[in-house]
Each structure stands twice: as C-alpha cells, then as structure tokens.
mmCIF file of C-alpha atoms in Angstrom:
data_model
loop_
_atom_site.group_PDB
_atom_site.id
_atom_site.type_symbol
_atom_site.label_atom_id
_atom_site.label_comp_id
_atom_site.label_asym_id
_atom_site.label_seq_id
_atom_site.Cartn_x
_atom_site.Cartn_y
_atom_site.Cartn_z
ATOM 1 C CA MET K 484 -91.601 -99.442 -94.996
ATOM 2 C CA SER K 485 -91.664 -103.124 -95.114
ATOM 3 C CA GLU K 486 -89.435 -105.163 -93.008
ATOM 4 C CA TYR K 487 -87.069 -107.689 -94.269
ATOM 5 C CA GLU K 488 -88.675 -110.975 -94.685
ATOM 6 C CA VAL K 489 -86.374 -114.080 -94.212
ATOM 7 C CA PRO K 490 -87.090 -117.422 -95.817
ATOM 8 C CA GLN K 491 -88.309 -120.194 -93.348
ATOM 9 C CA GLY K 492 -85.456 -121.620 -91.552
ATOM 10 C CA ASP K 493 -82.515 -119.700 -93.224
ATOM 11 C CA GLY K 494 -82.643 -116.375 -91.354
ATOM 12 C CA GLN K 495 -83.522 -117.123 -87.750
ATOM 13 C CA PRO K 496 -80.218 -115.424 -86.407
ATOM 14 C CA VAL K 497 -80.985 -112.371 -88.430
ATOM 15 C CA GLU K 498 -84.691 -112.376 -87.411
ATOM 16 C CA VAL K 499 -83.584 -112.443 -83.750
ATOM 17 C CA TYR K 500 -81.124 -109.799 -84.135
ATOM 18 C CA LEU K 501 -83.464 -107.409 -85.981
ATOM 19 C CA ASP K 502 -86.070 -108.108 -83.391
ATOM 20 C CA LEU K 503 -83.589 -107.007 -80.600
ATOM 21 C CA LEU K 504 -82.565 -103.871 -82.486
ATOM 22 C CA ARG K 505 -86.361 -102.947 -83.006
ATOM 23 C CA ILE K 506 -86.766 -103.060 -79.161
ATOM 24 C CA ARG K 507 -83.558 -101.289 -78.413
ATOM 25 C CA MET K 508 -83.180 -98.740 -80.984
ATOM 26 C CA ASP K 509 -84.954 -95.375 -81.665
ATOM 27 C CA THR K 510 -87.732 -96.031 -84.292
ATOM 28 C CA GLU K 511 -86.360 -93.590 -86.937
ATOM 29 C CA ASP K 512 -82.825 -95.210 -86.519
ATOM 30 C CA TYR K 513 -84.362 -98.528 -86.910
ATOM 31 C CA ARG K 514 -86.163 -97.543 -90.019
ATOM 32 C CA LEU K 515 -82.861 -96.008 -91.393
ATOM 33 C CA LEU K 516 -81.128 -99.341 -90.563
ATOM 34 C CA LEU K 517 -83.713 -101.336 -92.516
ATOM 35 C CA ARG K 518 -83.413 -99.078 -95.325
ATOM 36 C CA VAL K 519 -79.620 -99.733 -95.298
ATOM 37 C CA VAL K 520 -79.617 -103.568 -94.921
ATOM 38 C CA GLU K 521 -82.747 -104.680 -96.834
ATOM 39 C CA PRO K 522 -80.994 -104.563 -100.264
ATOM 40 C CA VAL K 523 -77.949 -106.515 -98.840
ATOM 41 C CA LEU K 524 -80.003 -109.246 -97.106
ATOM 42 C CA LYS K 525 -82.045 -109.654 -100.322
ATOM 43 C CA ALA K 526 -78.902 -110.011 -102.283
ATOM 44 C CA ILE K 527 -77.782 -112.377 -99.715
ATOM 45 C CA ASP K 528 -80.865 -114.550 -100.101
ATOM 46 C CA GLU K 529 -80.794 -114.463 -103.806
ATOM 47 C CA GLU K 530 -76.965 -115.236 -103.868
ATOM 48 C CA ARG K 531 -76.042 -112.150 -105.826
ATOM 49 C CA LEU K 532 -73.994 -110.327 -103.085
ATOM 50 C CA SER K 533 -71.054 -110.269 -105.449
ATOM 51 C CA THR K 534 -72.958 -107.798 -107.680
ATOM 52 C CA LEU K 535 -73.867 -105.479 -105.034
ATOM 53 C CA ASP K 536 -71.945 -102.361 -104.661
ATOM 54 C CA PHE K 537 -72.170 -101.625 -100.881
ATOM 55 C CA ALA K 538 -70.334 -99.492 -98.667
ATOM 56 C CA LEU K 539 -71.452 -98.036 -95.180
ATOM 57 C CA ASP K 540 -68.929 -95.342 -95.265
ATOM 58 C CA SER K 541 -70.531 -93.763 -98.428
ATOM 59 C CA ASP K 542 -73.455 -92.304 -96.676
ATOM 60 C CA ALA K 543 -71.104 -91.343 -93.719
ATOM 61 C CA ASP K 544 -72.953 -87.913 -93.109
ATOM 62 C CA GLU K 545 -76.388 -89.251 -93.297
ATOM 63 C CA LEU K 546 -75.822 -92.529 -91.427
ATOM 64 C CA PRO K 547 -75.028 -92.184 -87.602
ATOM 65 C CA GLN K 548 -71.938 -94.460 -86.416
ATOM 66 C CA GLU K 549 -74.510 -96.497 -84.335
ATOM 67 C CA VAL K 550 -76.560 -97.235 -87.180
ATOM 68 C CA ARG K 551 -73.819 -98.096 -89.462
ATOM 69 C CA ASP K 552 -72.166 -100.424 -86.781
ATOM 70 C CA GLU K 553 -75.582 -102.225 -86.239
ATOM 71 C CA ALA K 554 -75.903 -102.504 -90.112
ATOM 72 C CA ALA K 555 -72.589 -103.928 -90.357
ATOM 73 C CA LEU K 556 -73.539 -106.452 -87.609
ATOM 74 C CA VAL K 557 -76.857 -107.392 -89.025
ATOM 75 C CA ILE K 558 -75.033 -108.234 -92.292
ATOM 76 C CA ALA K 559 -72.443 -110.216 -90.574
ATOM 77 C CA THR K 560 -75.189 -112.202 -88.772
ATOM 78 C CA ALA K 561 -76.713 -112.880 -92.096
ATOM 79 C CA VAL K 562 -73.375 -114.072 -93.624
ATOM 80 C CA THR K 563 -72.024 -116.051 -90.613
ATOM 81 C CA GLY K 564 -75.217 -117.101 -88.939
ATOM 82 C CA ARG K 565 -73.647 -116.015 -85.708
ATOM 83 C CA LEU K 566 -74.858 -113.656 -83.051
ATOM 84 C CA ASP K 567 -71.599 -113.168 -81.468
ATOM 85 C CA ASN K 568 -70.078 -110.746 -83.996
ATOM 86 C CA GLU K 569 -68.533 -107.422 -82.607
ATOM 87 C CA VAL K 570 -67.378 -104.169 -84.266
ATOM 88 C CA VAL K 571 -63.862 -103.414 -83.279
ATOM 89 C CA GLU K 572 -61.903 -100.306 -84.003
ATOM 90 C CA ILE K 573 -58.283 -101.037 -84.945
ATOM 91 C CA ASP K 574 -55.651 -98.065 -85.005
ATOM 92 C CA VAL K 575 -53.728 -98.582 -88.334
ATOM 93 C CA ASP K 576 -50.898 -96.135 -88.535
ATOM 94 C CA ASP K 577 -51.270 -95.363 -92.382
ATOM 95 C CA THR K 578 -54.956 -94.899 -92.431
ATOM 96 C CA GLY K 579 -56.049 -94.145 -88.930
ATOM 97 C CA PRO K 580 -58.619 -96.006 -87.073
ATOM 98 C CA VAL K 581 -60.471 -98.786 -89.140
ATOM 99 C CA ARG K 582 -63.647 -100.271 -87.915
ATOM 100 C CA ILE K 583 -64.039 -104.129 -88.656
ATOM 101 C CA VAL K 584 -66.584 -106.950 -87.821
ATOM 102 C CA THR K 585 -65.289 -110.051 -86.318
ATOM 103 C CA ASP K 586 -66.308 -112.778 -83.945
ATOM 104 C CA ALA K 587 -65.970 -112.367 -80.274
ATOM 105 C CA THR K 588 -62.986 -114.702 -79.988
ATOM 106 C CA THR K 589 -60.962 -112.701 -82.413
ATOM 107 C CA ALA K 590 -62.177 -109.165 -80.855
ATOM 108 C CA SER K 591 -60.667 -110.327 -77.645
ATOM 109 C CA ASP K 592 -57.416 -111.631 -78.904
ATOM 110 C CA PRO K 593 -54.614 -108.561 -79.194
ATOM 111 C CA ASP K 594 -52.346 -110.894 -81.187
ATOM 112 C CA ARG K 595 -54.934 -111.700 -83.716
ATOM 113 C CA LEU K 596 -56.123 -107.939 -83.977
ATOM 114 C CA GLY K 597 -52.387 -107.169 -84.631
ATOM 115 C CA GLU K 598 -52.329 -109.438 -87.489
ATOM 116 C CA ILE K 599 -55.305 -107.916 -88.941
ATOM 117 C CA ALA K 600 -53.890 -104.468 -88.551
ATOM 118 C CA ASP K 601 -50.761 -105.540 -90.402
ATOM 119 C CA TYR K 602 -53.018 -107.211 -93.240
ATOM 120 C CA ILE K 603 -54.704 -103.811 -93.406
ATOM 121 C CA ARG K 604 -51.530 -101.797 -93.636
ATOM 122 C CA ASP K 605 -50.208 -104.056 -96.394
ATOM 123 C CA ARG K 606 -53.346 -103.884 -98.390
ATOM 124 C CA HIS K 607 -53.413 -100.029 -97.856
ATOM 125 C CA ARG K 608 -49.773 -99.981 -99.212
ATOM 126 C CA GLN K 609 -50.488 -102.120 -102.123
ATOM 127 C CA THR K 610 -53.457 -99.900 -102.981
ATOM 128 C CA GLU K 611 -51.375 -96.898 -102.997
ATOM 129 C CA GLU K 612 -48.789 -98.356 -105.071
ATOM 130 C CA LEU K 613 -51.445 -99.380 -107.621
ATOM 131 C CA ARG K 614 -52.989 -95.902 -107.284
ATOM 132 C CA GLY K 615 -49.609 -94.319 -108.302
ATOM 133 C CA ILE K 616 -48.958 -96.776 -111.122
ATOM 134 C CA ALA K 617 -52.578 -95.955 -112.471
ATOM 135 C CA GLU K 618 -51.854 -92.239 -112.081
ATOM 136 C CA VAL K 619 -48.717 -92.357 -113.983
ATOM 137 C CA SER K 620 -50.289 -94.395 -116.631
ATOM 138 C CA GLY K 621 -53.205 -92.148 -117.001
ATOM 139 C CA LEU K 622 -55.806 -94.604 -115.658
ATOM 140 C CA PRO K 623 -58.613 -94.030 -113.210
ATOM 141 C CA THR K 624 -57.410 -94.035 -109.711
ATOM 142 C CA ASP K 625 -60.679 -94.186 -107.928
ATOM 143 C CA PHE K 626 -60.625 -97.825 -106.768
#
C-alpha cells in the first residue's frame, strides 16, 4: 500500500500526524487508517472534497473505534492545518452519544459543547421532520 504523499509545503501537519501514528499504532491498524484517509486527503488536495461521499460510520463493523477516531483527526488536521484537534463525545438526548472533532479550546469548554449539543439536537429534529414529510409524500427517506 502506498502512503499518502502530500504536496511540498502544504501538508506538513498531516505528515507529522501520520508519522506519529505510524510509530504509535499497530501496523495493520495503520494500514487500515491509510486506506480510509487516502481518498479523502487526495480529494482535499484536488479541491473536490464536496464531491466525495464519505462517512466513518458506514464501515462501523469493520473499522475499530480507535481507527475511526484517528481517521477523523487526520482529516481534521488536513482541513484545519492544526494538530490540536480532539475527538469529543457529546451526549445528545435524542440521538445518544455523538462523536465530534473540535479544537482543544472548544473541547475543554462545557458551555461551547452544550451549544454544539443543542445544534445537533435541532438538526436531528429538523431531519426527523423532513423525513416525516418525505414519507407522507412518498419520497425517499434515506437522507
């Protein structure tokens, strides 16, 4: 498997993070991580991320939680250029626990995490309303 190659100067935080993960992770988990993030990193480089359908939850049975979390952090590093991203689990009443990636400052701010949880609740409510409208209208509900 080839490793992700970043353009000169643009991907240094991603290179650093991937190097750290290569040292820290089990070889097979690291290869799995690369298989997950390479298409996303390539899409980011080619500025076509909006055309990529990507969800870390879709392979939930095959992808260990640690690999999913690290993949999310690698992608966040590529998008933000920052190495201080963290995965935080927020308990949202309607949907249960939700894992998000955020910066270290937000991760340590309970008020901000509460605002994010409120936003997730509102989006969930809106999605359920739209799903109900679609169902009644005979439209697909898998959005």
